[in-house]
Coordinates of C-alpha atoms and ligand atoms in Angstrom, one line a residue:
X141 CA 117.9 -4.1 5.1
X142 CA 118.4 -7.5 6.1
X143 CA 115.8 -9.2 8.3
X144 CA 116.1 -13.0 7.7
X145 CA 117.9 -13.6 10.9
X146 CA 116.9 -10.9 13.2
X147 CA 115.3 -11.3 16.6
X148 CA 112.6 -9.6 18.7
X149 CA 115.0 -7.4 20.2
X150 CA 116.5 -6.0 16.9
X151 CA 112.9 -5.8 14.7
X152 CA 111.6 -3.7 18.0
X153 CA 114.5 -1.6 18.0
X154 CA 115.5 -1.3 14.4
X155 CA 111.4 0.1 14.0
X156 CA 112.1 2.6 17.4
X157 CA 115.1 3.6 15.0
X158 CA 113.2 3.8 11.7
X159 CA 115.9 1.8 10.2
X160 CA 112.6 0.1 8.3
X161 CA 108.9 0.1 9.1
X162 CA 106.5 -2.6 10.0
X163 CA 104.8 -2.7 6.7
X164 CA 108.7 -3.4 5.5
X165 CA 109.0 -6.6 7.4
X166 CA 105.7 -7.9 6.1
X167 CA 107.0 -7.4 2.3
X168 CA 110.1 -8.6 3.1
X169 CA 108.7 -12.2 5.0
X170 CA 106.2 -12.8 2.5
X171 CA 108.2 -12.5 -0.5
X172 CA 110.3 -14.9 2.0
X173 CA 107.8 -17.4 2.8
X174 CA 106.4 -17.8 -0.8
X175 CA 110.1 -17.9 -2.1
X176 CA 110.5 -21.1 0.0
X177 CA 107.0 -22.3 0.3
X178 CA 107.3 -25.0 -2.5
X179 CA 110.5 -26.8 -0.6
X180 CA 109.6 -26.4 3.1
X181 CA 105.6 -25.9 2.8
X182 CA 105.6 -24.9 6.5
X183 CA 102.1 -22.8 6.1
X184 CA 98.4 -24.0 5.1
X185 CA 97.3 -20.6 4.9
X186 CA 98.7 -17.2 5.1
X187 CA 97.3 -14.0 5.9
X188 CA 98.9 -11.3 4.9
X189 CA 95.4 -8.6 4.9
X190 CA 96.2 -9.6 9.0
X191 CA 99.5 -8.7 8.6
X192 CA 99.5 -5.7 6.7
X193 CA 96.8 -4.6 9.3
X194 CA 99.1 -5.2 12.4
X195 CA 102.2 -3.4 10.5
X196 CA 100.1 -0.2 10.0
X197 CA 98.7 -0.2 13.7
X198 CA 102.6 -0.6 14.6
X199 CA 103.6 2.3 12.5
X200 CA 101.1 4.4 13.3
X201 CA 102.7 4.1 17.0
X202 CA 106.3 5.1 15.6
X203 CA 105.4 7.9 13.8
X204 CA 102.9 9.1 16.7
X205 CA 106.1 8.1 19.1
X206 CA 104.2 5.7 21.6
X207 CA 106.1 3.0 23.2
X208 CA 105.9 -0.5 20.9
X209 CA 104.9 -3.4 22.9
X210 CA 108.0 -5.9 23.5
X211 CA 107.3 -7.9 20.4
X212 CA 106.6 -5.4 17.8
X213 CA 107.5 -6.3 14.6
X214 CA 108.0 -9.7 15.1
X215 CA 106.7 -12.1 12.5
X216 CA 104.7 -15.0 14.5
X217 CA 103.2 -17.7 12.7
X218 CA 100.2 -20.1 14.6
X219 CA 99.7 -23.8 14.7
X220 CA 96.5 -24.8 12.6
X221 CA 94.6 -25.4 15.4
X222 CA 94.5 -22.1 16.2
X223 CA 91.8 -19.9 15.9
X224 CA 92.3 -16.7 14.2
X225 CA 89.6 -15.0 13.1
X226 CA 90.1 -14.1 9.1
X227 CA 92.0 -17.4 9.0
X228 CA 90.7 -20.9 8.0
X229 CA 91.4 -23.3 11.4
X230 CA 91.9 -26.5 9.4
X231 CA 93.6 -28.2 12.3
X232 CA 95.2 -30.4 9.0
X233 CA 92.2 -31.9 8.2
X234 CA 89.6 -32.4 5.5
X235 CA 87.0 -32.3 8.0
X236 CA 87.9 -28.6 8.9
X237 CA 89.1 -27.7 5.5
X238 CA 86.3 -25.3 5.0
X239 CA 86.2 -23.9 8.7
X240 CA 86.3 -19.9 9.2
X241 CA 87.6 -19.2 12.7
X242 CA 84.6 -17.3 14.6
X243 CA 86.8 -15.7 17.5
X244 CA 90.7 -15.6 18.1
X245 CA 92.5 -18.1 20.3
X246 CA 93.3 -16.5 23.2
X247 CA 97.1 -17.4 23.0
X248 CA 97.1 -15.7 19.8
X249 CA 95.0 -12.8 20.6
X250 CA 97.9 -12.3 23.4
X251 CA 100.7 -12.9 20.6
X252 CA 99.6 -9.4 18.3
X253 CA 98.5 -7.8 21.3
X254 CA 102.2 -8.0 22.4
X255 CA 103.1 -6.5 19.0
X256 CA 102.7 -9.9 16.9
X257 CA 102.6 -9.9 13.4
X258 CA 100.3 -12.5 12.7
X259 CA 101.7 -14.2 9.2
X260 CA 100.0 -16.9 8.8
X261 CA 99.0 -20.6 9.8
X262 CA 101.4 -23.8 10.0
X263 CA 100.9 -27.1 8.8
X264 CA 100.1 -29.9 11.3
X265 CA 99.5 -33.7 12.0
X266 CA 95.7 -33.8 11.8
X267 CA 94.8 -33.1 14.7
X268 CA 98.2 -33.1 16.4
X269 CA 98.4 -36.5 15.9
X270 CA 101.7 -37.7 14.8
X271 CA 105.4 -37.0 15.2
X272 CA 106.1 -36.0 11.4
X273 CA 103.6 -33.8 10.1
X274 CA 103.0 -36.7 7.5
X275 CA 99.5 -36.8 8.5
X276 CA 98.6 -33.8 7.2
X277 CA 95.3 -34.1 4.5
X278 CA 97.5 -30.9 2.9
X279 CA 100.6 -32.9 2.3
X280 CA 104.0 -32.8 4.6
X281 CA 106.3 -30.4 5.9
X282 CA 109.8 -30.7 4.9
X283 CA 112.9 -30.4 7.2
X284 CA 114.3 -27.5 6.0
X285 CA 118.2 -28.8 6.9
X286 CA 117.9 -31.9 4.5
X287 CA 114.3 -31.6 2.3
X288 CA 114.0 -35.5 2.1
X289 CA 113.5 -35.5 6.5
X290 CA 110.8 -34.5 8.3
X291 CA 110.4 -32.0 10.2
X292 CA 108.7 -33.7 13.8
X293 CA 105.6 -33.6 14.5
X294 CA 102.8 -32.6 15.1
X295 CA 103.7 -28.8 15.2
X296 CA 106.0 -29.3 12.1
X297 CA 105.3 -26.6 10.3
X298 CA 106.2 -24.2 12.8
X299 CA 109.5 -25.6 14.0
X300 CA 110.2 -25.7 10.1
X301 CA 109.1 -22.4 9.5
X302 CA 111.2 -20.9 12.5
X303 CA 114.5 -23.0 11.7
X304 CA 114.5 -21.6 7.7
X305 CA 113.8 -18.7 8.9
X306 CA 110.4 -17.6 6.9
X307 CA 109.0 -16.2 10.5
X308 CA 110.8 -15.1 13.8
X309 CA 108.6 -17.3 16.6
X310 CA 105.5 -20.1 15.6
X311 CA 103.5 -21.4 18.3
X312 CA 103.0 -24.7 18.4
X313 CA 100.9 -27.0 20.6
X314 CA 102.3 -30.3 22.7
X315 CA 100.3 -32.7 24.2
X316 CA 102.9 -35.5 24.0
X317 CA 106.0 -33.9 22.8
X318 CA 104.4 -32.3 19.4
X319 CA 106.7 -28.7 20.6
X320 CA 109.9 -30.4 21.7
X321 CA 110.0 -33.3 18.9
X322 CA 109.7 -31.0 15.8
X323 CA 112.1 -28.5 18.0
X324 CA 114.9 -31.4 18.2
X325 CA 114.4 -32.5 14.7
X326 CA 114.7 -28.7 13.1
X327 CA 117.5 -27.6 15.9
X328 CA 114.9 -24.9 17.3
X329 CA 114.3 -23.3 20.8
X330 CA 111.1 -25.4 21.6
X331 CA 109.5 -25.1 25.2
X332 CA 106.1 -26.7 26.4
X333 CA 105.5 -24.8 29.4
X334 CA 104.3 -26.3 32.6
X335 CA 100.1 -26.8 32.3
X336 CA 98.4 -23.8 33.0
X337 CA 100.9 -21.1 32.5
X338 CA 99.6 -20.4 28.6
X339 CA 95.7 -20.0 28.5
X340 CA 94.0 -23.0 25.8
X341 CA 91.4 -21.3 24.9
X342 CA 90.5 -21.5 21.3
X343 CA 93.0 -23.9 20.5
X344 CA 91.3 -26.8 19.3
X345 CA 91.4 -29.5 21.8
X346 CA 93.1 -32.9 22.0
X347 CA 93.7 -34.2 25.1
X348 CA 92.6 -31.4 27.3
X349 CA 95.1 -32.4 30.3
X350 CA 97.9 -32.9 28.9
X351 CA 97.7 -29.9 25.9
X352 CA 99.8 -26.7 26.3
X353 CA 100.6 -24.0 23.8
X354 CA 104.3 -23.3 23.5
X355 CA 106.6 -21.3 21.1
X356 CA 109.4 -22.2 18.7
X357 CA 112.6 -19.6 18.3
X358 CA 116.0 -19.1 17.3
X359 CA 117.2 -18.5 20.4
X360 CA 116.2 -18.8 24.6
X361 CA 115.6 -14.9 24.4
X362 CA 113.2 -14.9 22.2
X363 CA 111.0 -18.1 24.1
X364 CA 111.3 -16.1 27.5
X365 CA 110.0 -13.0 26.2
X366 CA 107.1 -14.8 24.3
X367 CA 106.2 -17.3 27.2
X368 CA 105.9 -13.4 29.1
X369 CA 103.3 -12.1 26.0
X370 CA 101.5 -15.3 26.9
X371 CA 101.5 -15.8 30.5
X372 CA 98.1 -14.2 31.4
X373 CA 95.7 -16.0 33.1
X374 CA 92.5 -16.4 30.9
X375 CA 89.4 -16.3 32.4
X376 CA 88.1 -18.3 29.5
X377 CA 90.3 -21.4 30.7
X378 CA 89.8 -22.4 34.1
X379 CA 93.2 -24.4 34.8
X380 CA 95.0 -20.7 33.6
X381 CA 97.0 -19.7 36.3
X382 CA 97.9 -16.1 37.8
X383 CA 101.4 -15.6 37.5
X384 CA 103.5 -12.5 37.5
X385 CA 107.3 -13.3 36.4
X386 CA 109.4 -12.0 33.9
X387 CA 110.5 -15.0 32.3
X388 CA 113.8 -12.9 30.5
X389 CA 114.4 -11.9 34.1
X390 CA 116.9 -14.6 34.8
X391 CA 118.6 -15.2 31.4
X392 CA 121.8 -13.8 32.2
X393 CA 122.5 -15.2 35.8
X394 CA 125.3 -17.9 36.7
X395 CA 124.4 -21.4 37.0
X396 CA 126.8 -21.6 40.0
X397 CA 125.4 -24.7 42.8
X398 CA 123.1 -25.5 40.5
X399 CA 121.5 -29.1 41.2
X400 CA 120.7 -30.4 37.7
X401 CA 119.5 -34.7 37.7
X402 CA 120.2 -36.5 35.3
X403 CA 118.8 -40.2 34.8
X404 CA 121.3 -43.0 33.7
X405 CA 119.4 -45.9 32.9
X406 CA 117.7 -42.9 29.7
X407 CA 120.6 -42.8 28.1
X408 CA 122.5 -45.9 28.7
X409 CA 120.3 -48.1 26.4
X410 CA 120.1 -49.4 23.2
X411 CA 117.9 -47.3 20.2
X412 CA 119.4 -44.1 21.1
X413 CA 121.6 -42.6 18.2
X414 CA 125.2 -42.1 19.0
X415 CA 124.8 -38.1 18.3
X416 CA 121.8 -37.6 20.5
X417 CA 124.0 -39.6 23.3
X418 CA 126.9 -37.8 22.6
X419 CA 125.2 -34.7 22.5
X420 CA 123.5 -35.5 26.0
X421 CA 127.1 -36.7 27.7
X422 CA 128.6 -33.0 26.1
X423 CA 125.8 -31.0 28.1
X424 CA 126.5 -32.4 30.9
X425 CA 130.0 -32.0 30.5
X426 CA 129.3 -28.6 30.0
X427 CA 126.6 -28.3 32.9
X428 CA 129.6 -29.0 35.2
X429 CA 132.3 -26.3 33.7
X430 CA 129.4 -24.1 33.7
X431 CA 129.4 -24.5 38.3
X432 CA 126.8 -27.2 38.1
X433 CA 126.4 -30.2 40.7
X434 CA 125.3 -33.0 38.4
X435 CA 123.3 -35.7 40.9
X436 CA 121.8 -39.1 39.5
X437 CA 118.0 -39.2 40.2
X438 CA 115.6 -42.2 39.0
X439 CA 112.3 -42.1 37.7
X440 CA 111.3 -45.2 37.9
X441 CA 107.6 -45.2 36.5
X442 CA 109.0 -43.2 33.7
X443 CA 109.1 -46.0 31.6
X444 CA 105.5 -46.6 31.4
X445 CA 104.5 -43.5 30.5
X446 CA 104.9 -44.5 26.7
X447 CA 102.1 -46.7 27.2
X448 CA 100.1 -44.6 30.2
X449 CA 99.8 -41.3 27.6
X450 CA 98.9 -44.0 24.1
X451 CA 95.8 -44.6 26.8
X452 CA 95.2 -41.3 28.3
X453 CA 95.7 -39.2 24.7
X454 CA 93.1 -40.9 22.6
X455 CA 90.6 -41.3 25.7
X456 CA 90.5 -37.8 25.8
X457 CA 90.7 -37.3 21.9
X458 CA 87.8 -39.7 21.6
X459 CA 85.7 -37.1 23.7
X460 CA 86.9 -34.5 22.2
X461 CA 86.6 -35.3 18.2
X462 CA 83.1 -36.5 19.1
X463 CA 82.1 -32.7 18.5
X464 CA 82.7 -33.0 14.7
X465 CA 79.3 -34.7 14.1
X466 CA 78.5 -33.7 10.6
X467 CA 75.6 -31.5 11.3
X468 CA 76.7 -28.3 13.2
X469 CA 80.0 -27.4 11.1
X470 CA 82.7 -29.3 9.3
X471 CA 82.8 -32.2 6.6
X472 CA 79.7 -32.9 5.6
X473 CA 78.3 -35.8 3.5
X474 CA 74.4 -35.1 3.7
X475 CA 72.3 -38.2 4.1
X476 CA 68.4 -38.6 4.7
X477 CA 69.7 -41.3 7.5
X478 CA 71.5 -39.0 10.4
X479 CA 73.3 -41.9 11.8
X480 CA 74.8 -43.0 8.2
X481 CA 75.2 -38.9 7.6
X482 CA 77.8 -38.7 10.7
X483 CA 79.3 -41.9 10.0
X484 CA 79.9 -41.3 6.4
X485 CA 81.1 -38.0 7.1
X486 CA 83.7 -39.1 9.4
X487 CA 84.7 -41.6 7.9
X488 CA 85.6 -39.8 4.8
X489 CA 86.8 -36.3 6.3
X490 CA 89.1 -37.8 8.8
X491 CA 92.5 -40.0 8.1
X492 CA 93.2 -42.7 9.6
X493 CA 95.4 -42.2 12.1
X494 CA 92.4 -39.6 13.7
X495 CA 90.7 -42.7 13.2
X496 CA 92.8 -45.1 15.1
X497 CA 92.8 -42.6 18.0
X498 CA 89.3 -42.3 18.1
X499 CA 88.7 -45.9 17.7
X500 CA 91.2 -46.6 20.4
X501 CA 90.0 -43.9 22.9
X502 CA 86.6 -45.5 22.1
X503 CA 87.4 -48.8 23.2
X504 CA 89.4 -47.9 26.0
X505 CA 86.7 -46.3 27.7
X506 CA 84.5 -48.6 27.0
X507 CA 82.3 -50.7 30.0
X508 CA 84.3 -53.9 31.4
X509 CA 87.9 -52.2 29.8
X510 CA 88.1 -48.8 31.3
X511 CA 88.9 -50.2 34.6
X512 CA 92.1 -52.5 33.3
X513 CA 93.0 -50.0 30.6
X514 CA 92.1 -45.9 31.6
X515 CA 91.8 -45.9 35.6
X516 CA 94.8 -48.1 35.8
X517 CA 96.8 -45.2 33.3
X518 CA 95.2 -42.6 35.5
X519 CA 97.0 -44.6 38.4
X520 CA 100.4 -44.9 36.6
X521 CA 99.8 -40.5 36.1
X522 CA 100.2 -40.3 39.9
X523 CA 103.0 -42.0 40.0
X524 CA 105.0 -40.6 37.2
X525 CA 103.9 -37.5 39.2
X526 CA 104.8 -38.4 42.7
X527 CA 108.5 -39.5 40.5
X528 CA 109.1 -36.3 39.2
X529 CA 107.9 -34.4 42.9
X530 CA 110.5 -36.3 44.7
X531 CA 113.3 -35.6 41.8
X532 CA 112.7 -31.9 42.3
X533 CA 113.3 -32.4 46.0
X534 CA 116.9 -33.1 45.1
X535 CA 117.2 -30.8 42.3
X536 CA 116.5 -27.6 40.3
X537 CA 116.1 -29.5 36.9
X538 CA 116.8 -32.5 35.2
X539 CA 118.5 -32.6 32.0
X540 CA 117.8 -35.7 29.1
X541 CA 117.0 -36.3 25.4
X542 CA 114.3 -34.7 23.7
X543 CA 114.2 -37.4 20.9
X544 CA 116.1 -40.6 20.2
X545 CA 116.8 -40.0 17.4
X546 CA 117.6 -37.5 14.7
X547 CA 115.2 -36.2 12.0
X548 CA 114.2 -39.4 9.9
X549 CA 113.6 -39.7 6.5
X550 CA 109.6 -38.7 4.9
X551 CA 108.2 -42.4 4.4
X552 CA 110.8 -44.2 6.4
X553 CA 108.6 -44.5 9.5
X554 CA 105.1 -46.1 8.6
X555 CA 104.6 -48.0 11.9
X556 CA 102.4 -46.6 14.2
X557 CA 104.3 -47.9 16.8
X558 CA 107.8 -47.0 16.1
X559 CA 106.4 -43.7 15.3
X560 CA 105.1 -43.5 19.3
X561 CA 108.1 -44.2 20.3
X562 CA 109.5 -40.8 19.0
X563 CA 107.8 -39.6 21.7
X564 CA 109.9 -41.9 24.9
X565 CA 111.1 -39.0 26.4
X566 CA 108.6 -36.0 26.2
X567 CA 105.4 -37.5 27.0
X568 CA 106.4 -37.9 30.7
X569 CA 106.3 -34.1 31.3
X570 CA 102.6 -34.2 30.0
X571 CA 101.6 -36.0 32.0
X572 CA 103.3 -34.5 35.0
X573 CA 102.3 -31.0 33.6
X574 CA 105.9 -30.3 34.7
X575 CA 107.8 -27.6 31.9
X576 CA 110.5 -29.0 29.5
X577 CA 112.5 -27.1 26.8
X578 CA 114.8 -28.4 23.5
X579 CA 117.6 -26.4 23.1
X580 CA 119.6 -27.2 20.0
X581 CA 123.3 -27.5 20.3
X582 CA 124.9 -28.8 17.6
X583 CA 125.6 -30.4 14.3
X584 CA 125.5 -34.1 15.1
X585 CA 128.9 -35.7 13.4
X586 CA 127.0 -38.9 12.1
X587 CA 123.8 -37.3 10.8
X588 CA 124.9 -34.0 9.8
X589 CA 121.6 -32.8 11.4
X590 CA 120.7 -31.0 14.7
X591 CA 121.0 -32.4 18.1
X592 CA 120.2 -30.9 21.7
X593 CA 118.9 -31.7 24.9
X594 CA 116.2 -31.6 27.1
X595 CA 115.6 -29.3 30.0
X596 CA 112.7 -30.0 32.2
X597 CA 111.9 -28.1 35.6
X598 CA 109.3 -28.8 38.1
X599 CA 105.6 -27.1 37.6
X600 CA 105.6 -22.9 37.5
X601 CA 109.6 -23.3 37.7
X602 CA 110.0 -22.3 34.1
X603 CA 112.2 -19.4 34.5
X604 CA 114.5 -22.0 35.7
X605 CA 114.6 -23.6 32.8
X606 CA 114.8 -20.8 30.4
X607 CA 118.4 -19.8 32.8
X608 CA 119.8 -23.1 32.3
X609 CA 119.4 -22.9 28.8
X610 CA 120.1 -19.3 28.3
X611 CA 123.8 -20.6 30.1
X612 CA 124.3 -23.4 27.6
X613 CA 123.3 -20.9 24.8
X614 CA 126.1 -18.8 25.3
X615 CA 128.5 -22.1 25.2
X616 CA 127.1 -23.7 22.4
X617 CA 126.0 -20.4 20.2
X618 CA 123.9 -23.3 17.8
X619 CA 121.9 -20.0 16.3
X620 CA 125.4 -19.6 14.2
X621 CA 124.1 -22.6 12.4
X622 CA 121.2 -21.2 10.7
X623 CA 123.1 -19.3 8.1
X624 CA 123.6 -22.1 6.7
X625 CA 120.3 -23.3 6.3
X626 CA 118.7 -19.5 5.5
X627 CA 120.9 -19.2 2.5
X628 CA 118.9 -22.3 0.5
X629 CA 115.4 -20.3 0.8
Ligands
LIG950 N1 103.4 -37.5 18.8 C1 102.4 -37.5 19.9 C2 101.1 -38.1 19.5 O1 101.0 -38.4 18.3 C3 102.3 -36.2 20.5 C4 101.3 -35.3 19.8 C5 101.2 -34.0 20.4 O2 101.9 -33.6 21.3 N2 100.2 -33.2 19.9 O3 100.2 -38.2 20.2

C-alpha cells in the first residue's frame, strides 16, 4: 500500500475499507520520517509510543465497526511549542530542552480527538522567532525542494515536513507570518486563521494578540477539514470564539460576482522577485476567468505595519519570556546570588535573537519610551484595522503575496533586518486578526522553487477564503508537484 501522498479523505476511507490499518500508517510514516530525517530534519522529537497508542484506539473502532472521526488516520505532526503530554516542549531552545509537557495543548488535544495521529514534534525558530528556522538551538530545517534553502520560518519544520511528505497536516503557529512564510517557501496549503477561531491554550506564548495556531497541507481540503477539528471554543482561552461552520462546506461552490481587492502599489515595487510577481499577476488573471470582479483597494497604513508589529511582537514577547526565570522550570545555572542565577541562566539558555527581542521589548516599554515607541504602534494597530474594515466594505477578499521572495539560501540572510522584511506582507493580518491563507501554485520559471499567493478575508470570514482557494486549486492542481519532491525521501 502506498500512503506517501494520501489525504484525510483516502486514510479515513481506505481504514473504513480495511485496505490497511492504523497501526499500518504509523510503520509506514515512521520508517518515512527517519528515512528522510538526516536531509530535511523537520522533527526535534518523535513519539511514536503516542502514535502507536492512537492507531490501536482507531482500530479498535474498525473492527468494533464505530464511525472514525473525520481525520482518522491522519498523520499530524505539532509545532514545538506545543504541549503534548509524553513529548518534550522544547519550543527550539536550550532553555526548554529538558521540559516534559504537563498537560496537552488544547489545539492538539482537538487534533487526535478528531482522529489525529499524533507523530511527533517539529523543529522551530526559538521561540518562533525568525523566518528560517535557522534559529533553532537543534540545528535547521532544510527545504525539502532544494536541501541548501530554507524552509521559512518560524514553523519550518512543519511546512517541511508536510511538503516532503513525512506527515499528512503539521500545525504551525503565526504571530507575524511564521504559517504563511514557511507555507510560500515549501509550496504548502498554509492558513493563519482569523484570532480567535483556534483555542491558544497550551501553546507557548509569544505575542499573545497577534498568535494563532494554524495548519499546513497538501491541499485546501485537508486545511478546511482541520480548521473544523479545531474550531471549538476553549473555555481555557478567553478570546476563543463560538462558531459553528463547516469550513469544507463551501469548497466546491463558484466564485461567480465574486469581489476580490487587490492592492497595486504591493506589487508594483522594487524587491519583489519576478516569479512571486508573475505568480501574483497569473492569479489574478485567473480570479477573472474564474467570474471574479477584480476592484483596486488601498491600504494605506499597511506599510507601517513592518515597523508597528517589530514594536508590538517583542513588547509582548518581553512579558511573556519573563516566565523562564531559572528557578521554577527550564535552564538552570544554580548560583548562591538569585539575581546572577536568572541572569546567567538566561543568558546562556537563550540565543540571541530571543535575546534581541527581549532586550527590545524591554526597552520599548520602558518609562519616557513607551509613549513614542508602544502606544504610538498600538495607534498605527487601529488604523491598519480601520484599513482593512473599510476594504472588506468593498470586497469579499483581497488577494497579494505571501512572501517577496522565494526560498533563500541557509546562511544567505544574516541581517536581522532583511530577515524582517520576509515578513512585509503577512504581518498586517496579525495585527488586524483578519484570516489569510498561501496557496501554492506553481513552479516559479527563475527559481525553480514554489510560488503562490496570498488570500486574506475579513475576521470569522474564513470559509471565504478556503472557497477562493479551493477554486484556484482546481486551476492550478500545484499538489501534482509533490511527486517530485516525495521521490528524494
Ligand atoms: N518572522 C516573524 C518574527 O520573527 C514572525 C514570527 C511568527 O509568526 N512566529 O517575528
Amino acid at each position: 500500500m502506498e500512503f506517501k501522498n494520501m489525504c484525510t479523505r483516502k486514510i479515513r476511507q481506505g481504514l473504513i475499507d480495511k485496505d490497511f490499518s492504523a497501526k499500518e500508517i504509523v510503520d509506514y510514516s515512521l520508517e518515512r520520517i527517519n528515512n528522510s530525517e538526516e536531509k530535511i530534519h523537520s522533527f526535534i522529537e518523535l513519539s511514536p509510543d503516542l502514535a502507536y497508542k492512537k492507531a490501536a484506539e482507531l482500530d479498535d473502532f474498525v473492527a468494533k465497526g464505530e464511525k472514525l472521526p473525520p481525520l482518522a488516520g491522519s498523520i499530524f505532526a505539532f509545532k514545538d511549542n506545543m504541549n503534548l503530554i509524553g513529548t518534550h516542549t522544547t519550543c527550539g531552545s536550550k532553555m526548554l530542552e529538558n521540559y516534559d509537557s504537563t498537560f496537552t495543548a488544547s489545539c492538539v488535544k482537538h487534533s487526535i480527538e478528531a482522529g489525529a495521529i499524533p507523530i511527533g514534534k517539529n523543529n522551530m525558530d526559538e521561540f518562533a522567532f525568525g523566518s528560517s528556522c535557522e534559529t533553532s538551538a537543534f540545528g535547521p530545517t532544510y527545504n525539502p525542494w532544494d536541501l541548501e534553502r530554507v524552509p521559512g520560518g518560524s514553523s519550518g519544520g512543519g511546512a517541511a515536513a508536510v511538503a516532503s511528505g513525512q506527515v499528512t497536516v503539521a500545525l504551525g503557529s503565526d504571530t507575524g507570518g511564521s504559517i504563511r512564510q514557511p507555507g510560500s517557501f515549501c509550496g504548502v496549503v498554509a492558513m493563519k486563521p482569523t484570532y480567535g477561531i483556534v483555542s491558544r491554550y497550551g501553546v507557548v506564548a509569544f505575542g499573545s494578540s497577534l498568535d494563532q495556531v494554524g495548519p499546513f497541507t497538501r491541499n485546501v481540503y485537508d486545511c478546511a477539514l482541520t480548521l473544523n477539528a479545531l474550531s471549538i471554543q476553549d473555555p481555557q482561552d478567553c478570546t476563543s470564539h463560538p462558531l459553528d461552520v463547516d469550513y469544507t462546506a463551501n469548497l466546491d461552490k463558484d466564485l461567480k460576482g465574486k469581489k476580490i481587492g487587490v492592492i497595486p502599489d504591493f506589487v508594483e515595487t522594487d524587491g519583489i522577485a519576478p516569479d512571486i510577481k508573475a505568480a501574483y499577476k497569473d492569479a489574478i488573471a485567473k480570479l477573472k476567468d474564474l467570474g471574479c470582479e477584480i476592484i483596486d483597494v488601498s491600504l494605506d497604513h499597511a506599510k507601517d505595519a513592518i515597523n508597528a508589529y517589530y514594536i508590538l511582537g517583542p513588547c509582548e514577547a518581553f512579558s511573556n519570556l519573563s516566565r523562564f526565570d531559572a528557578v521554577r522550570y527550564g535552564f538552570n545555572l544554580p548560583n548562591s546570588n538569585l539575581d546572577s542565577q536568572t541572569s546567567n541562566s538566561r543568558g546562556t539558555g537563550f540565543g540571541n535573537e530571543v535575546k534581541r527581542r527581549i532586550i527590545l521589548g524591554a526597552y520599548l516599554l520602558s518609562s519616557g519610551i513607551y509613549d513614542k515607541y508602544y502606544y504610538r504602534a498600538q495607534q498605527v494597530r487601529s488604523l491598519i484595522t480601520q484599513d482593512y474594515t473599510q476594504a472588506f466594505e468593498k470586497v469579499d477578499a483581497l488577494v497579494m503575496p505571501t512572501t517577496p521572495n522565494t526560498a533563500f539560501k541557509l546562511g544567505e540572510v544574516s541581517d536581522p533586518n532583511t530577515m524582517y522584511l520576509s515578513d512585509i506582507f503577512t504581518v498586517s493580518l496579525n495585527i488586524a486578526g483578519n484570516c489569510g491563507l498561501h496557496l501554492p501554485t506553481q513552479i516559479g520559471q527563475n527559481s525553480n522553487l514554489p510560488v503562490g499567493i496570498q488570500i486574506v478575508g475579513p475576521a470569522f470570514k474564513d470559509e471565504n477564503i478556503l472557497q477562493i482557494a479551493s477554486n484556484l486549486e482546481k486551476e492550478y492542481k500545484f499538489y501534482e508537484n509533490y511527486e517530485r519532491i516525495t521521490r528524494n525521501f
